[in-house]
Amino acid sequence: MTTPTEQSLTAESIGENLTAFLRRRTRTDVAPDVDLFASGLVTSLFAMELLVHVESTFGVQVTGPHLNMDNFRTVERMTELVLRLRGGTGE
């Protein structure tokens, strides 16, 4: 799997990367708005894998107030988190 470059780092490319990662790890197609915890697809151990994937793939550090389950609940929320941490939107 290729790592998104600076130029290709859009909400769409982030979402596609996260969806592909989840598909590989869970063998399930996941819609961007599916609650990963409520659906049982993500356990606490797998949440740590998601954290490591987000940090290493997108070059961000998830710390402090950003390090909470709600930011990892859906592909959409993880995408928003990455954009926020990279200075693309919000906070």
N, C-alpha and C. Protein backbone atom coordinates (compact mmCIF):
# COMPACT_ATOMS: atom_id res chain seq x y z
N MET A 1 0.84 -1.18 0.00
CA MET A 1 0.00 0.00 0.00
C MET A 1 0.88 1.24 0.00
N THR A 2 0.50 2.20 -0.80
CA THR A 2 1.28 3.42 -0.87
C THR A 2 0.82 4.40 0.19
N THR A 3 1.76 5.21 0.62
CA THR A 3 1.45 6.25 1.59
C THR A 3 1.04 7.50 0.84
N PRO A 4 -0.04 8.14 1.24
CA PRO A 4 -0.47 9.35 0.55
C PRO A 4 0.63 10.42 0.60
N THR A 5 0.86 11.09 -0.52
CA THR A 5 1.83 12.18 -0.55
C THR A 5 1.16 13.46 -0.10
N GLU A 6 1.97 14.47 0.17
CA GLU A 6 1.42 15.77 0.57
C GLU A 6 0.38 16.26 -0.41
N GLN A 7 0.67 16.12 -1.72
CA GLN A 7 -0.23 16.65 -2.73
C GLN A 7 -1.53 15.88 -2.81
N SER A 8 -1.51 14.60 -2.48
CA SER A 8 -2.73 13.79 -2.60
C SER A 8 -3.51 13.70 -1.30
N LEU A 9 -3.09 14.43 -0.28
CA LEU A 9 -3.72 14.35 1.03
C LEU A 9 -4.99 15.21 1.07
N THR A 10 -6.09 14.58 0.66
CA THR A 10 -7.40 15.23 0.67
C THR A 10 -8.31 14.41 1.56
N ALA A 11 -9.47 14.94 1.86
CA ALA A 11 -10.44 14.18 2.65
C ALA A 11 -10.75 12.86 1.95
N GLU A 12 -10.87 12.91 0.63
CA GLU A 12 -11.18 11.69 -0.13
C GLU A 12 -10.05 10.67 -0.04
N SER A 13 -8.81 11.10 -0.21
CA SER A 13 -7.70 10.15 -0.17
C SER A 13 -7.48 9.59 1.24
N ILE A 14 -7.70 10.41 2.25
CA ILE A 14 -7.58 9.94 3.63
C ILE A 14 -8.65 8.89 3.90
N GLY A 15 -9.89 9.19 3.54
CA GLY A 15 -11.00 8.25 3.73
C GLY A 15 -10.77 6.95 2.99
N GLU A 16 -10.28 7.03 1.77
CA GLU A 16 -10.00 5.82 0.99
C GLU A 16 -8.91 4.98 1.64
N ASN A 17 -7.87 5.63 2.14
CA ASN A 17 -6.79 4.92 2.81
C ASN A 17 -7.32 4.21 4.06
N LEU A 18 -8.09 4.92 4.87
CA LEU A 18 -8.62 4.33 6.10
C LEU A 18 -9.58 3.19 5.80
N THR A 19 -10.42 3.37 4.80
CA THR A 19 -11.37 2.32 4.41
C THR A 19 -10.63 1.07 3.93
N ALA A 20 -9.59 1.26 3.14
CA ALA A 20 -8.80 0.13 2.65
C ALA A 20 -8.10 -0.59 3.81
N PHE A 21 -7.56 0.19 4.75
CA PHE A 21 -6.91 -0.40 5.93
C PHE A 21 -7.91 -1.24 6.72
N LEU A 22 -9.09 -0.67 6.96
CA LEU A 22 -10.12 -1.40 7.71
C LEU A 22 -10.57 -2.65 6.96
N ARG A 23 -10.71 -2.55 5.65
CA ARG A 23 -11.13 -3.70 4.84
C ARG A 23 -10.10 -4.83 4.94
N ARG A 24 -8.82 -4.47 4.85
CA ARG A 24 -7.77 -5.49 4.96
C ARG A 24 -7.77 -6.15 6.33
N ARG A 25 -7.93 -5.36 7.38
CA ARG A 25 -7.82 -5.89 8.74
C ARG A 25 -9.09 -6.61 9.21
N THR A 26 -10.27 -6.17 8.74
CA THR A 26 -11.51 -6.76 9.23
C THR A 26 -12.20 -7.66 8.21
N ARG A 27 -11.71 -7.62 6.97
CA ARG A 27 -12.33 -8.36 5.87
C ARG A 27 -13.81 -7.97 5.68
N THR A 28 -14.07 -6.69 5.94
CA THR A 28 -15.43 -6.16 5.85
C THR A 28 -15.37 -4.80 5.16
N ASP A 29 -16.32 -4.57 4.25
CA ASP A 29 -16.44 -3.23 3.67
C ASP A 29 -17.13 -2.34 4.68
N VAL A 30 -16.52 -1.20 4.96
CA VAL A 30 -17.02 -0.30 5.99
C VAL A 30 -17.41 1.03 5.36
N ALA A 31 -18.65 1.43 5.56
CA ALA A 31 -19.11 2.74 5.08
C ALA A 31 -18.48 3.83 5.95
N PRO A 32 -18.27 5.01 5.39
CA PRO A 32 -17.60 6.09 6.12
C PRO A 32 -18.28 6.53 7.41
N ASP A 33 -19.58 6.27 7.53
CA ASP A 33 -20.30 6.74 8.72
C ASP A 33 -20.67 5.62 9.70
N VAL A 34 -20.16 4.42 9.48
CA VAL A 34 -20.44 3.29 10.38
C VAL A 34 -19.67 3.46 11.68
N ASP A 35 -20.37 3.31 12.80
CA ASP A 35 -19.73 3.37 14.12
C ASP A 35 -18.94 2.08 14.31
N LEU A 36 -17.62 2.20 14.23
CA LEU A 36 -16.75 1.03 14.27
C LEU A 36 -16.78 0.31 15.61
N PHE A 37 -17.00 1.06 16.68
CA PHE A 37 -17.05 0.44 18.01
C PHE A 37 -18.39 -0.23 18.26
N ALA A 38 -19.48 0.46 17.94
CA ALA A 38 -20.82 -0.11 18.14
C ALA A 38 -21.04 -1.34 17.27
N SER A 39 -20.42 -1.36 16.09
CA SER A 39 -20.59 -2.50 15.18
C SER A 39 -19.76 -3.70 15.61
N GLY A 40 -18.84 -3.50 16.54
CA GLY A 40 -17.98 -4.59 17.00
C GLY A 40 -16.77 -4.84 16.11
N LEU A 41 -16.58 -4.02 15.09
CA LEU A 41 -15.43 -4.19 14.20
C LEU A 41 -14.11 -3.79 14.86
N VAL A 42 -14.18 -2.86 15.81
CA VAL A 42 -12.97 -2.37 16.45
C VAL A 42 -13.01 -2.66 17.95
N THR A 43 -11.99 -3.36 18.40
CA THR A 43 -11.81 -3.63 19.83
C THR A 43 -10.80 -2.61 20.36
N SER A 44 -10.57 -2.62 21.65
CA SER A 44 -9.61 -1.68 22.21
C SER A 44 -8.21 -1.93 21.66
N LEU A 45 -7.84 -3.19 21.45
CA LEU A 45 -6.53 -3.50 20.89
C LEU A 45 -6.44 -3.01 19.45
N PHE A 46 -7.48 -3.23 18.66
CA PHE A 46 -7.47 -2.78 17.28
C PHE A 46 -7.50 -1.26 17.21
N ALA A 47 -8.10 -0.61 18.19
CA ALA A 47 -8.10 0.86 18.24
C ALA A 47 -6.67 1.39 18.31
N MET A 48 -5.81 0.68 19.04
CA MET A 48 -4.40 1.07 19.11
C MET A 48 -3.73 0.92 17.74
N GLU A 49 -4.08 -0.14 17.01
CA GLU A 49 -3.55 -0.31 15.65
C GLU A 49 -4.00 0.83 14.75
N LEU A 50 -5.26 1.23 14.89
CA LEU A 50 -5.78 2.35 14.11
C LEU A 50 -5.01 3.63 14.43
N LEU A 51 -4.75 3.86 15.70
CA LEU A 51 -3.99 5.03 16.12
C LEU A 51 -2.60 5.03 15.47
N VAL A 52 -1.92 3.92 15.54
CA VAL A 52 -0.58 3.81 14.95
C VAL A 52 -0.65 4.01 13.43
N HIS A 53 -1.65 3.43 12.79
CA HIS A 53 -1.81 3.59 11.35
C HIS A 53 -2.03 5.07 10.99
N VAL A 54 -2.92 5.74 11.70
CA VAL A 54 -3.20 7.15 11.42
C VAL A 54 -1.93 7.98 11.60
N GLU A 55 -1.23 7.78 12.70
CA GLU A 55 -0.03 8.57 12.97
C GLU A 55 1.07 8.31 11.94
N SER A 56 1.34 7.06 11.64
CA SER A 56 2.45 6.74 10.74
C SER A 56 2.12 7.03 9.28
N THR A 57 0.89 6.84 8.88
CA THR A 57 0.52 7.05 7.49
C THR A 57 0.39 8.52 7.14
N PHE A 58 -0.16 9.29 8.05
CA PHE A 58 -0.47 10.69 7.74
C PHE A 58 0.45 11.69 8.41
N GLY A 59 1.46 11.19 9.13
CA GLY A 59 2.45 12.08 9.71
C GLY A 59 1.91 13.03 10.77
N VAL A 60 1.02 12.52 11.60
CA VAL A 60 0.44 13.33 12.68
C VAL A 60 0.71 12.64 14.01
N GLN A 61 0.58 13.41 15.09
CA GLN A 61 0.63 12.85 16.43
C GLN A 61 -0.71 13.13 17.09
N VAL A 62 -1.32 12.07 17.57
CA VAL A 62 -2.63 12.20 18.23
C VAL A 62 -2.37 12.20 19.73
N THR A 63 -2.51 13.38 20.34
CA THR A 63 -2.24 13.51 21.77
C THR A 63 -3.32 14.37 22.41
N GLY A 64 -3.24 14.47 23.73
CA GLY A 64 -4.13 15.36 24.48
C GLY A 64 -5.60 15.15 24.17
N PRO A 65 -6.30 16.25 23.92
CA PRO A 65 -7.75 16.15 23.71
C PRO A 65 -8.14 15.39 22.45
N HIS A 66 -7.21 15.25 21.52
CA HIS A 66 -7.51 14.53 20.28
C HIS A 66 -7.51 13.01 20.47
N LEU A 67 -6.90 12.57 21.57
CA LEU A 67 -6.77 11.14 21.82
C LEU A 67 -8.00 10.64 22.58
N ASN A 68 -9.11 10.55 21.86
CA ASN A 68 -10.33 10.01 22.46
C ASN A 68 -11.08 9.16 21.45
N MET A 69 -11.87 8.27 21.96
CA MET A 69 -12.57 7.29 21.14
C MET A 69 -13.45 7.92 20.07
N ASP A 70 -14.06 9.05 20.37
CA ASP A 70 -14.96 9.68 19.40
C ASP A 70 -14.25 10.06 18.11
N ASN A 71 -12.97 10.40 18.18
CA ASN A 71 -12.22 10.74 16.97
C ASN A 71 -11.92 9.52 16.10
N PHE A 72 -12.12 8.32 16.62
CA PHE A 72 -11.83 7.09 15.89
C PHE A 72 -13.10 6.26 15.66
N ARG A 73 -14.25 6.84 15.96
CA ARG A 73 -15.52 6.11 15.89
C ARG A 73 -15.91 5.74 14.46
N THR A 74 -15.65 6.62 13.49
CA THR A 74 -16.00 6.37 12.09
C THR A 74 -14.84 6.79 11.19
N VAL A 75 -14.87 6.34 9.95
CA VAL A 75 -13.89 6.78 8.97
C VAL A 75 -14.00 8.28 8.78
N GLU A 76 -15.22 8.80 8.76
CA GLU A 76 -15.42 10.24 8.61
C GLU A 76 -14.74 11.02 9.73
N ARG A 77 -14.89 10.56 10.96
CA ARG A 77 -14.29 11.28 12.10
C ARG A 77 -12.77 11.17 12.08
N MET A 78 -12.24 10.02 11.69
CA MET A 78 -10.78 9.90 11.59
C MET A 78 -10.24 10.81 10.50
N THR A 79 -10.97 10.92 9.40
CA THR A 79 -10.57 11.81 8.31
C THR A 79 -10.54 13.26 8.79
N GLU A 80 -11.59 13.66 9.49
CA GLU A 80 -11.65 15.02 10.05
C GLU A 80 -10.50 15.27 11.02
N LEU A 81 -10.17 14.27 11.83
CA LEU A 81 -9.07 14.38 12.78
C LEU A 81 -7.76 14.62 12.05
N VAL A 82 -7.48 13.82 11.04
CA VAL A 82 -6.23 13.98 10.29
C VAL A 82 -6.15 15.37 9.67
N LEU A 83 -7.23 15.81 9.05
CA LEU A 83 -7.24 17.14 8.44
C LEU A 83 -7.02 18.23 9.49
N ARG A 84 -7.65 18.08 10.64
CA ARG A 84 -7.49 19.05 11.73
C ARG A 84 -6.04 19.10 12.20
N LEU A 85 -5.47 17.92 12.42
CA LEU A 85 -4.09 17.85 12.93
C LEU A 85 -3.07 18.34 11.91
N ARG A 86 -3.40 18.23 10.66
CA ARG A 86 -2.50 18.71 9.60
C ARG A 86 -2.78 20.16 9.24
N GLY A 87 -3.71 20.78 9.96
CA GLY A 87 -4.01 22.19 9.74
C GLY A 87 -4.95 22.45 8.58
N GLY A 88 -5.63 21.38 8.12
CA GLY A 88 -6.53 21.53 6.98
C GLY A 88 -7.88 22.10 7.30
N THR A 89 -8.40 21.85 8.50
CA THR A 89 -9.72 22.36 8.88
C THR A 89 -9.78 22.56 10.37
N GLY A 90 -10.68 23.38 10.78
CA GLY A 90 -11.01 23.53 12.20
C GLY A 90 -9.84 23.87 13.09
N GLU A 91 -10.04 23.55 14.35
CA GLU A 91 -9.11 23.80 15.46
C GLU A 91 -7.73 24.18 15.03
